[in-house]
Amino acid sequence: MDKFRGIRSFDAFPKTDSQHTVRSRRGGASTLFLVFIILFMAYVEMGDWIDGQINQTFSVDNAHEDVLPINIDIVVAMPCSFIHTNILDVTNDRTLATDYLTFEGRTFVVPEAYLENTANRVIKTPEFDDIMRESLVAEFRQGFDDPNSGAPACHIFGTIPVTKVQGDFHITAKGYGYRDFMARIPVDGLNFSHVINEFSFGDFYPYLDNPLDFTAKVSENHVTSYRYFMPVVPTTYHRLGIEIDTYQYSLTEQEKHFEAYDSFASTPGIHFKYDFEALKLTIDDDRIPFFTFIVRLVTILGGLIICFNWLYRGLDKLLVLAFGKRFASRGSEKPKSLLNDE
Ligand SMILES: *[C@@H]1O[C@H](CO)[C@@H](O)[C@H](O)[C@H]1NC(C)=O
C-alpha cells in the first residue's frame, strides 16, 4: 500500500510536462544580451545623474573677506642665513613674511618627477572630480626654525595671511634690492635655483595641483631674477550641497640671467606677483531630482525592452521569410529524451 499516493499526485503548481517545453538557445542568449544592455544603460544613466551637468558662471566677486592666506613650500639653493623674504602690496603694507614662515636648512635636490626649467607651459583647470576628491584641508606641520645649520639650501614653508590686493611675495638675498643697511651677501654666494612644492591661495588643500606645484628652476648664474605673474581667480565649486572655495591662478613667467650684479639693472631674486581678479568663477553641477531621474530611468529601460522585443520578433519573421520555417526554428527542436519512459 502506498500511503503517499494521494500526496504524490498533488501538485499546487501544475507544470507543463518537460517533454513539451522547447529549449531555445537563441532566446536564452538574447535575454542575456538584453539584461546586459539594461544594466549597462542603467549604469551609464546613473553615472550621468551623479555627474550632473557642469555649469560655469562668472560673477562679480563681492566676497567681503579681505585677508586670505598664501600657502608656500619652497626650497632655495642658498643657506637660510642669506635669504630675505618679504611681501609688499599695493597699499604699501609690508608684511614681514619671516614672521609666518619656517626656515629649515637642508640640501638642494630637484625631485625627479618635478618639471625643471619649463616656463609658461599650458595650465589646466582641475576637474570637478579632482576637486571633490582632493580637497582635504590641511596645515603645514610645525617646523623647527633652524636657519643657521649651515646647510647649503633652505626649505621655506608656511601660510602667510595677506590683504586681498595686488602684491608681491619675494625672496631675495640680504643686501640686495632694499636700501637696508644689511651686510651684503657676496655675489658668489647667490643661487636662486629653487624647487616649489606648493604655492596656493586660500585654504590649504595640499592634494590640489596648482600651476607652480612640483616645478623647479635651476640657474647657472649667480645673478638671476625669476618673476612669476599670477592673476588669481576665486573659484567656488558646488556639488550635492558641498561648497569648496578655492583660488586658481594662471601663470606667466619671466627669467633673467646676468653675468654680473648691477644694482640698477639686475636685482636678483624670486618674485611672486599676484593680483586678484574682480571676477569670481562658480562651477556647479545641476542634476534633476532623484525621483524624476528614477521615472526617466524606468521609462528608458521599459522602452528598451519593448524595442528589443520588436526587434527580436521582426528578426524572427525576417528569418522565416528568408529561409523558411525550418531554419528559423533550428536549435529549438525538442531535445531527444534519453530515458525511455513507458
Ligand atoms: C645652484 O645650485 C644648483 C644645485 O645645487 C646648481 O646646479 C647650480 O649650478 C647652482 N648655480 C650657481 C650659480 O651656483
PDB file of N, CA and C and ligand atoms in Angstrom, residues 77 108 190-191 193 218-222, ligand 1:
ATOM      1  N   ALA A  77      68.252  77.264  -3.194  1.00  0.00           N
ATOM      2  CA  ALA A  77      69.604  76.711  -3.118  1.00  0.00           C
ATOM      3  C   ALA A  77      70.616  77.659  -2.465  1.00  0.00           C
ATOM      4  N   PHE A 108      69.946  70.731  -1.410  1.00  0.00           N
ATOM      5  CA  PHE A 108      69.117  71.080  -2.558  1.00  0.00           C
ATOM      6  C   PHE A 108      69.050  69.907  -3.535  1.00  0.00           C
ATOM      7  N   LEU A 190      75.363  83.740  -4.199  1.00  0.00           N
ATOM      8  CA  LEU A 190      73.965  83.755  -4.604  1.00  0.00           C
ATOM      9  C   LEU A 190      73.624  82.544  -5.464  1.00  0.00           C
ATOM     10  N   ASN A 191      72.479  81.977  -5.231  1.00  0.00           N
ATOM     11  CA  ASN A 191      71.945  80.916  -6.085  1.00  0.00           C
ATOM     12  C   ASN A 191      70.435  80.887  -5.894  1.00  0.00           C
ATOM     13  N   SER A 193      68.319  79.210  -7.631  1.00  0.00           N
ATOM     14  CA  SER A 193      67.673  77.973  -8.079  1.00  0.00           C
ATOM     15  C   SER A 193      66.673  77.591  -6.987  1.00  0.00           C
ATOM     16  N   VAL A 218      66.565  75.848 -12.141  1.00  0.00           N
ATOM     17  CA  VAL A 218      67.973  75.778 -11.771  1.00  0.00           C
ATOM     18  C   VAL A 218      68.728  76.731 -12.677  1.00  0.00           C
ATOM     19  N   SER A 219      69.548  77.579 -12.090  1.00  0.00           N
ATOM     20  CA  SER A 219      70.291  78.546 -12.878  1.00  0.00           C
ATOM     21  C   SER A 219      71.781  78.393 -12.626  1.00  0.00           C
ATOM     22  N   GLU A 220      72.541  78.586 -13.674  1.00  0.00           N
ATOM     23  CA  GLU A 220      73.991  78.525 -13.541  1.00  0.00           C
ATOM     24  C   GLU A 220      74.576  79.907 -13.257  1.00  0.00           C
ATOM     25  N   ASN A 221      73.720  80.921 -13.276  1.00  0.00           N
ATOM     26  CA  ASN A 221      74.195  82.279 -12.991  1.00  0.00           C
ATOM     27  C   ASN A 221      73.863  82.658 -11.549  1.00  0.00           C
ATOM     28  N   HIS A 222      74.805  83.328 -10.940  1.00  0.00           N
ATOM     29  CA  HIS A 222      74.545  83.760  -9.561  1.00  0.00           C
ATOM     30  C   HIS A 222      73.479  84.844  -9.530  1.00  0.00           C
TER      31      HIS A 222
HETATM   32  C1  LIG B   1      72.870  76.495  -7.825  1.00  0.00           C
HETATM   33  O1  LIG B   1      72.621  75.220  -7.287  1.00  0.00           O
HETATM   34  C2  LIG B   1      72.306  74.213  -8.211  1.00  0.00           C
HETATM   35  C3  LIG B   1      72.005  72.959  -7.436  1.00  0.00           C
HETATM   36  O2  LIG B   1      72.951  72.683  -6.487  1.00  0.00           O
HETATM   37  C4  LIG B   1      73.437  74.041  -9.211  1.00  0.00           C
HETATM   38  O3  LIG B   1      73.090  73.072 -10.172  1.00  0.00           O
HETATM   39  C5  LIG B   1      73.713  75.367  -9.884  1.00  0.00           C
HETATM   40  O4  LIG B   1      74.800  75.242 -10.748  1.00  0.00           O
HETATM   41  C6  LIG B   1      73.970  76.423  -8.858  1.00  0.00           C
HETATM   42  N1  LIG B   1      74.113  77.704  -9.501  1.00  0.00           N
HETATM   43  C7  LIG B   1      75.090  78.524  -9.228  1.00  0.00           C
HETATM   44  C8  LIG B   1      75.098  79.814  -9.925  1.00  0.00           C
HETATM   45  O5  LIG B   1      75.962  78.231  -8.446  1.00  0.00           O
END
